[in-house]
Coordinates of C-alpha atoms and ligand atoms in Angstrom, one line a residue:
M1 CA -13.2 24.1 -14.1
E2 CA -14.5 22.0 -11.2
A3 CA -11.6 19.6 -10.7
K4 CA -12.7 16.5 -8.7
L5 CA -9.0 15.6 -8.5
F6 CA -8.5 18.7 -6.3
S7 CA -11.7 18.2 -4.2
S8 CA -11.4 17.1 -0.6
Y9 CA -12.1 13.5 0.5
T10 CA -13.1 12.4 4.0
I11 CA -12.2 9.0 5.4
R12 CA -13.4 8.5 9.0
N13 CA -11.9 11.3 11.0
L14 CA -9.5 12.5 8.3
T15 CA -10.1 15.0 5.4
L16 CA -7.6 14.9 2.6
K17 CA -7.2 18.1 0.7
N18 CA -7.3 16.4 -2.6
R19 CA -7.6 12.9 -4.2
I20 CA -3.9 12.5 -5.1
V21 CA -2.0 9.7 -3.2
M22 CA 1.6 9.0 -3.4
S23 CA 1.7 5.3 -4.2
P24 CA 4.0 3.3 -1.8
M25 CA 7.4 2.8 -3.4
C26 CA 10.3 0.9 -1.9
M27 CA 13.4 3.0 -1.9
Y28 CA 15.9 0.5 -0.4
S29 CA 17.6 3.3 1.3
S30 CA 17.8 2.4 5.0
T31 CA 21.6 2.2 4.5
T32 CA 22.3 1.3 8.1
Q33 CA 20.3 -2.0 7.4
D34 CA 18.4 -1.6 10.7
G35 CA 15.2 -0.3 9.1
K36 CA 15.7 3.3 10.3
A37 CA 14.7 6.3 8.3
N38 CA 17.4 8.8 7.3
A39 CA 17.9 12.2 5.6
F40 CA 17.0 10.6 2.2
H41 CA 13.6 9.5 3.5
F42 CA 12.9 12.9 5.1
A43 CA 13.6 14.8 1.9
H44 CA 11.9 12.2 -0.3
Y45 CA 8.6 12.3 1.4
E46 CA 8.5 16.0 2.4
S47 CA 9.1 17.0 -1.2
R48 CA 6.0 15.2 -2.4
A49 CA 4.0 16.9 0.3
A50 CA 5.5 20.3 -0.8
G51 CA 4.4 19.3 -4.3
Q52 CA 0.8 19.2 -2.9
V53 CA 0.1 15.5 -2.9
G54 CA -3.0 15.0 -0.6
L55 CA -1.9 11.8 1.0
V56 CA 1.8 10.8 1.1
M57 CA 2.3 7.1 1.7
T58 CA 5.5 5.5 2.7
E59 CA 7.1 2.6 1.0
A60 CA 6.4 -1.0 2.3
T61 CA 7.6 -0.8 5.9
A62 CA 8.6 -4.1 7.5
I63 CA 6.8 -5.3 10.6
V64 CA 9.5 -7.8 11.4
P65 CA 13.1 -7.9 10.2
E66 CA 12.6 -11.2 8.4
G67 CA 9.7 -9.7 6.6
R68 CA 11.9 -7.2 4.7
I69 CA 12.3 -7.5 0.9
S70 CA 15.9 -6.3 1.3
H71 CA 18.2 -5.4 4.1
E72 CA 17.7 -1.7 3.2
D73 CA 13.9 -1.6 3.7
L74 CA 12.3 0.8 6.1
G75 CA 11.2 -1.0 9.3
I76 CA 8.7 -0.6 12.1
W77 CA 9.5 -3.7 14.2
S78 CA 10.9 -1.8 17.2
D79 CA 10.1 1.3 19.2
D80 CA 13.5 2.6 18.0
H81 CA 12.0 3.2 14.6
I82 CA 9.4 5.7 15.9
E83 CA 11.7 8.7 16.1
G84 CA 12.7 8.6 12.4
L85 CA 9.2 7.9 11.3
K86 CA 8.0 10.9 13.3
I87 CA 10.4 13.2 11.4
I88 CA 9.0 11.9 8.1
N89 CA 5.5 12.8 9.4
E90 CA 6.6 16.3 10.6
G91 CA 7.8 17.0 7.0
I92 CA 4.6 15.7 5.4
H93 CA 2.3 17.6 7.8
R94 CA 4.2 20.8 7.4
H95 CA 2.6 21.2 3.9
G96 CA -0.9 20.3 4.9
A97 CA -0.7 16.8 3.5
A98 CA -1.8 13.7 5.4
S99 CA 0.5 10.7 5.9
A100 CA 0.1 7.0 5.5
I101 CA 2.3 4.0 6.2
Q102 CA 2.2 0.8 4.3
L103 CA 2.7 -2.1 6.7
A104 CA 4.3 -5.1 5.1
H105 CA 5.7 -8.5 5.4
A106 CA 7.5 -10.0 2.3
G107 CA 7.0 -13.7 3.2
R108 CA 8.6 -15.8 0.5
K109 CA 9.7 -12.7 -1.5
A110 CA 12.2 -11.7 1.2
N111 CA 15.6 -11.5 -0.5
L112 CA 17.6 -11.9 2.7
K113 CA 20.4 -14.1 4.0
N114 CA 18.5 -15.5 7.0
E115 CA 15.5 -17.9 7.0
I116 CA 12.3 -16.8 5.4
F117 CA 8.7 -17.8 6.0
A118 CA 5.5 -18.3 4.0
P119 CA 2.2 -20.1 4.2
S120 CA 3.6 -23.0 2.1
P121 CA 7.2 -24.1 1.4
L122 CA 7.1 -23.0 -2.3
R123 CA 9.8 -20.7 -3.6
F124 CA 9.0 -17.7 -5.8
N125 CA 11.8 -18.3 -8.3
E126 CA 15.4 -19.7 -8.5
Q127 CA 16.9 -16.6 -7.1
L128 CA 15.0 -16.6 -3.8
Q129 CA 15.1 -19.2 -1.0
T130 CA 12.5 -21.8 -0.4
P131 CA 10.6 -20.5 2.6
L132 CA 9.8 -22.4 5.8
E133 CA 6.1 -23.2 6.2
M134 CA 4.7 -21.1 9.0
S135 CA 3.3 -23.0 12.0
T136 CA 0.1 -21.7 13.7
G137 CA 2.4 -20.2 16.3
D138 CA 4.4 -18.3 13.6
I139 CA 1.1 -17.0 12.2
H140 CA -0.1 -15.7 15.5
Q141 CA 3.3 -14.0 16.1
V142 CA 3.1 -12.2 12.8
I143 CA -0.5 -11.1 13.5
M144 CA 0.8 -9.6 16.8
A145 CA 3.7 -8.0 14.9
F146 CA 1.2 -6.2 12.6
K147 CA -0.7 -5.0 15.7
E148 CA 2.5 -3.7 17.4
A149 CA 3.5 -2.0 14.2
A150 CA 0.1 -0.3 14.0
R151 CA 0.5 0.9 17.6
R152 CA 3.9 2.4 16.7
A153 CA 2.5 4.0 13.5
K154 CA 0.0 5.8 15.8
E155 CA 2.8 6.9 18.1
A156 CA 4.8 8.1 15.1
D157 CA 1.8 10.4 14.0
F158 CA 0.7 8.6 10.8
D159 CA -2.9 9.5 9.8
V160 CA -3.6 6.4 7.7
I161 CA -2.5 2.7 7.7
E162 CA -2.4 0.6 4.6
L163 CA -1.9 -3.1 4.9
H164 CA 0.1 -4.5 2.0
G165 CA -2.0 -7.4 0.7
A166 CA -0.7 -7.2 -2.9
H167 CA 2.2 -8.1 -5.2
G168 CA 2.7 -11.6 -3.8
Y169 CA 3.9 -10.6 -0.3
L170 CA 2.9 -12.5 2.8
I171 CA -0.8 -11.5 3.1
N172 CA -1.2 -12.1 -0.7
Q173 CA 0.5 -15.5 -0.3
F174 CA -2.2 -16.5 2.2
L175 CA -5.0 -15.2 -0.1
S176 CA -3.8 -17.0 -3.3
P177 CA -4.4 -20.6 -4.0
L178 CA -1.2 -20.5 -6.1
T179 CA 0.9 -19.9 -3.0
N180 CA -1.2 -21.2 -0.2
Q181 CA -1.4 -25.0 -0.1
R182 CA -2.1 -25.4 3.6
N183 CA -4.4 -28.1 4.9
D184 CA -5.3 -26.3 8.2
N185 CA -7.9 -23.6 8.6
Y186 CA -5.6 -20.9 7.0
G187 CA -5.7 -22.7 3.7
G188 CA -8.1 -24.4 1.2
K189 CA -11.4 -22.7 0.5
R190 CA -11.4 -18.9 0.1
G191 CA -12.9 -18.2 3.5
N192 CA -9.9 -20.0 5.0
R193 CA -7.4 -18.2 2.8
Y194 CA -8.9 -14.9 3.9
R195 CA -8.5 -15.8 7.6
F196 CA -5.0 -14.5 8.0
L197 CA -5.9 -11.1 6.5
S198 CA -9.1 -11.0 8.5
E199 CA -7.1 -11.6 11.8
V200 CA -4.5 -9.0 10.8
I201 CA -7.3 -6.4 10.3
A202 CA -8.9 -7.3 13.6
A203 CA -5.6 -7.1 15.5
V204 CA -4.7 -3.8 14.0
Q205 CA -8.2 -2.4 14.8
E206 CA -7.6 -3.1 18.5
V207 CA -5.0 -0.3 18.6
W208 CA -6.0 1.8 15.5
D209 CA -9.3 3.5 14.9
G210 CA -8.1 5.7 12.1
P211 CA -8.5 5.2 8.3
L212 CA -7.5 1.7 7.3
L213 CA -6.7 0.8 3.7
V214 CA -5.7 -2.6 2.2
R215 CA -3.8 -3.0 -1.1
I216 CA -4.6 -6.1 -3.1
S217 CA -3.5 -7.6 -6.4
A218 CA -6.8 -8.1 -8.2
D219 CA -5.4 -10.2 -11.0
E220 CA -2.8 -12.9 -10.6
Y221 CA -2.3 -13.4 -14.4
Q222 CA -2.2 -17.1 -14.0
E223 CA -4.7 -19.9 -14.2
G224 CA -5.6 -21.4 -10.8
G225 CA -5.2 -18.0 -9.1
N226 CA -7.9 -16.0 -7.4
T227 CA -10.7 -15.0 -9.7
M228 CA -12.8 -11.8 -9.7
Q229 CA -15.5 -13.8 -7.7
D230 CA -12.8 -14.4 -5.0
F231 CA -11.8 -10.7 -4.9
L232 CA -15.5 -9.6 -4.7
Y233 CA -15.8 -12.0 -1.7
Y234 CA -12.6 -10.5 -0.1
A235 CA -13.9 -7.0 -0.7
E236 CA -17.3 -7.8 0.9
E237 CA -15.5 -9.2 3.9
M238 CA -13.1 -6.2 4.2
K239 CA -16.1 -3.9 4.0
E240 CA -17.8 -5.8 6.7
Q241 CA -14.7 -5.6 8.9
G242 CA -14.6 -1.8 8.5
V243 CA -11.8 -1.4 6.0
D244 CA -12.3 2.1 4.5
L245 CA -10.8 1.7 1.1
I246 CA -9.2 -1.0 -1.2
D247 CA -6.2 0.1 -3.1
V248 CA -6.4 -2.0 -6.2
S249 CA -3.2 -3.2 -7.9
S250 CA -2.4 -6.5 -9.6
G251 CA 0.3 -9.1 -10.2
G252 CA 3.4 -10.2 -8.4
V253 CA 2.0 -13.4 -6.9
V254 CA 3.9 -15.6 -9.4
P255 CA 6.4 -14.6 -12.0
A256 CA 3.8 -14.2 -14.8
S257 CA 4.1 -11.7 -17.6
I258 CA 1.8 -8.7 -17.7
N259 CA 1.0 -6.1 -20.3
P260 CA 0.7 -2.7 -18.7
F261 CA -1.0 0.2 -20.5
P262 CA -2.4 3.5 -19.2
G263 CA -4.9 2.6 -16.5
Y264 CA -4.3 -1.1 -16.9
Q265 CA -5.6 -2.0 -13.4
L266 CA -8.5 0.5 -13.4
T267 CA -11.3 -1.9 -14.3
Y268 CA -10.6 -4.0 -11.2
A269 CA -11.0 -0.9 -8.9
E270 CA -14.1 0.0 -10.8
T271 CA -15.7 -3.5 -10.5
L272 CA -15.0 -3.8 -6.8
K273 CA -16.4 -0.3 -6.1
R274 CA -19.5 -0.9 -8.3
E275 CA -20.3 -4.4 -7.1
T276 CA -19.6 -4.0 -3.3
G277 CA -19.9 -0.3 -2.7
I278 CA -16.5 -0.1 -1.0
A279 CA -14.3 2.9 -1.8
T280 CA -11.4 2.1 -4.1
G281 CA -8.1 3.6 -5.1
A282 CA -6.9 3.3 -8.7
V283 CA -3.2 2.9 -9.5
G284 CA -1.1 2.0 -12.5
L285 CA 0.3 4.2 -15.3
I286 CA -1.9 7.1 -14.4
T287 CA 0.3 10.0 -15.6
H288 CA -2.0 12.8 -16.7
G289 CA -4.4 15.1 -14.9
L290 CA -7.1 14.5 -17.4
Q291 CA -6.8 10.7 -17.0
A292 CA -7.1 11.0 -13.2
E293 CA -10.1 13.4 -13.6
E294 CA -11.9 11.1 -15.9
L295 CA -11.8 8.1 -13.6
L296 CA -13.0 10.2 -10.6
Q297 CA -15.8 12.0 -12.5
N298 CA -17.0 8.6 -13.8
E299 CA -16.9 7.2 -10.3
R300 CA -14.6 4.5 -11.2
A301 CA -12.5 5.1 -8.1
D302 CA -12.3 7.5 -5.1
L303 CA -8.6 8.2 -4.9
V304 CA -5.8 8.2 -7.5
F305 CA -2.5 6.6 -6.6
I306 CA 0.5 8.0 -8.5
G307 CA 3.8 6.1 -8.5
R308 CA 6.5 6.7 -11.0
A309 CA 5.2 10.0 -12.3
L310 CA 5.8 11.3 -8.8
L311 CA 9.3 10.0 -8.8
R312 CA 10.0 11.9 -12.0
N313 CA 8.3 15.0 -10.8
P314 CA 7.5 15.7 -7.1
Y315 CA 5.3 18.6 -8.4
W316 CA 3.1 16.3 -10.4
P317 CA 0.0 17.7 -8.8
K318 CA 0.9 21.2 -10.2
Q319 CA 1.4 19.6 -13.7
A320 CA -2.0 17.9 -13.4
A321 CA -3.7 21.1 -12.1
D322 CA -2.3 23.0 -15.1
E323 CA -3.7 20.4 -17.5
L324 CA -7.1 20.7 -15.8
G325 CA -7.0 24.6 -15.8
F326 CA -7.2 24.5 -12.0
S327 CA -5.4 27.1 -9.9
L328 CA -3.6 25.0 -7.2
E329 CA -2.1 26.8 -4.2
G330 CA 1.5 25.9 -3.7
P331 CA 4.0 26.3 -0.9
R332 CA 4.2 29.9 0.2
Q333 CA 7.9 30.0 -0.4
Y334 CA 7.5 29.1 -4.0
A335 CA 4.6 31.5 -4.8
R336 CA 6.6 33.6 -7.4
A337 CA 7.1 30.5 -9.5
W338 CA 3.8 28.8 -8.9
K339 CA 1.4 31.1 -10.7
Ligands
FMN1 C1 10.5 1.9 -7.4 C2 9.1 1.3 -7.0 C3 8.9 0.7 -5.8 C4 7.7 0.1 -5.5 N1 7.4 -0.3 -4.2 C5 6.2 -0.6 -3.8 C6 5.9 -0.9 -2.4 O1 6.7 -0.7 -1.5 N2 4.6 -1.2 -2.1 C7 3.6 -1.3 -3.1 O2 2.5 -1.7 -2.8 N3 3.9 -1.1 -4.4 C8 5.1 -0.7 -4.8 N4 5.4 -0.3 -6.1 C9 4.3 -0.2 -7.0 C10 3.7 1.2 -7.0 O3 3.2 1.6 -5.8 C11 2.6 1.3 -8.1 O4 1.5 0.5 -7.8 C12 3.1 1.0 -9.5 O5 4.4 1.6 -9.8 C13 2.2 1.4 -10.6 O6 1.9 2.7 -10.5 P1 2.6 3.8 -11.5 O7 2.4 3.4 -12.9 O8 1.9 5.1 -11.2 O9 4.1 3.8 -11.1 C14 6.6 0.1 -6.4 C15 6.9 0.7 -7.7 C16 8.1 1.2 -8.0 C17 8.3 1.9 -9.4

C-alpha cells in the first residue's frame, strides 16, 4: 500500500522522511530548575527518533525564565542552554529524524513564585497570580528574547522552530479578546491583537531562515473569544509573513470545558488549509495509523502531530506502519525484531 503517512515532506530547505511529528509535550524535568536539559531529555527525545518519528519536537522551551510554566521547564534564555540542546539534537539526528524546538512564553499561565506578565492584568484562575500588565518596553524586550532564542536554536542545530501561540500562553493572550483588553496598538481590533505575534515572527526571521511553524488554539470554547473568521485572518497574515505551517490545536485560553474525541481539532486544521492554502498540522487524539492516513489522503492536513500515543509507545510509527501494511525501516540495531 502507498502510505502517505510514510511519504516525505519538504518544508523550505528541509525534507522530513515521513509525516509523523512528535507533538510538543512539557516534561517538567529540568530538575536543576535552571532550564537545562539532562539525561532524561536526551533519552526521551532520542527514543522517539529511534522509533522513526520524522520530526521530533521539544516541549515548550522558555525564552525567558519568567516565561516558564514551572521551575522545571526547559529553557533557552541563555547561551548556557545551547550545549544541552545540542546533545538532544545529536540524538535525534542520529536516527535520520529532523528536530524542532517549540519556543514559548507562558505569560499569565506561569506558575512561578516571582512576578508574572501578560497583556492585561487578568488572572487565569484562583491558583495562579494576577499578572502585571506589560508595558510597551516589556513587549519589545520579549520580542527580542524570542529573537535571541531563535539564534540559540540555530546554534544548537535545530532544523525547525515552532512558536507557541496556543493554549492560552503569552502569544495567545495577545491574540484573544478574552485575555487582551489593552487600549494601545497591541489590543482592540484583531489587526492590533495580531501585532505581537507578527513582530515576534519578523524578529525571529531576522536570525532564522529555516522552517517556521506556529501553533494556535483555533477554538477558545467561550463566547467573546476569537472566531473562525479571526483565525482565517491570522492564518492569511502568517502566510503572508512566510510562516510555513500552522499547527492547529485548541483551548487553554480560559478555563472552559471541552469535549475531546478522536480527531476533535481536525476540522480547524482542514478549514484553515482549505480556505487560505497554508499548510497545516493536525493534532488531537490521533492514535491509529489508519486515522492519520485518512486525514492526509483527504488533504485535511499536511503533517500529523502525535502526543500521548508517543508517550505510551515510542515506536508508535512502527505500530502505525503495521496497521497500514507498510514496511518501515527501523534502527539497524533492532533489525531482528523489526520485521
Ligand atoms: C504531558 C503533556 C504535555 C504537553 N505539553 C505541551 C507543550 O509543551 N506545548 C504544546 O503546544 N502542547 C502541549 N501539550 C499538548 C500536546 O502537544 C497535544 O497537542 C495534545 O496532547 C493532544 O494530542 P494527543 O491527543 O495526541 O496527545 C501537552 C500534552 C501533554 C499530554
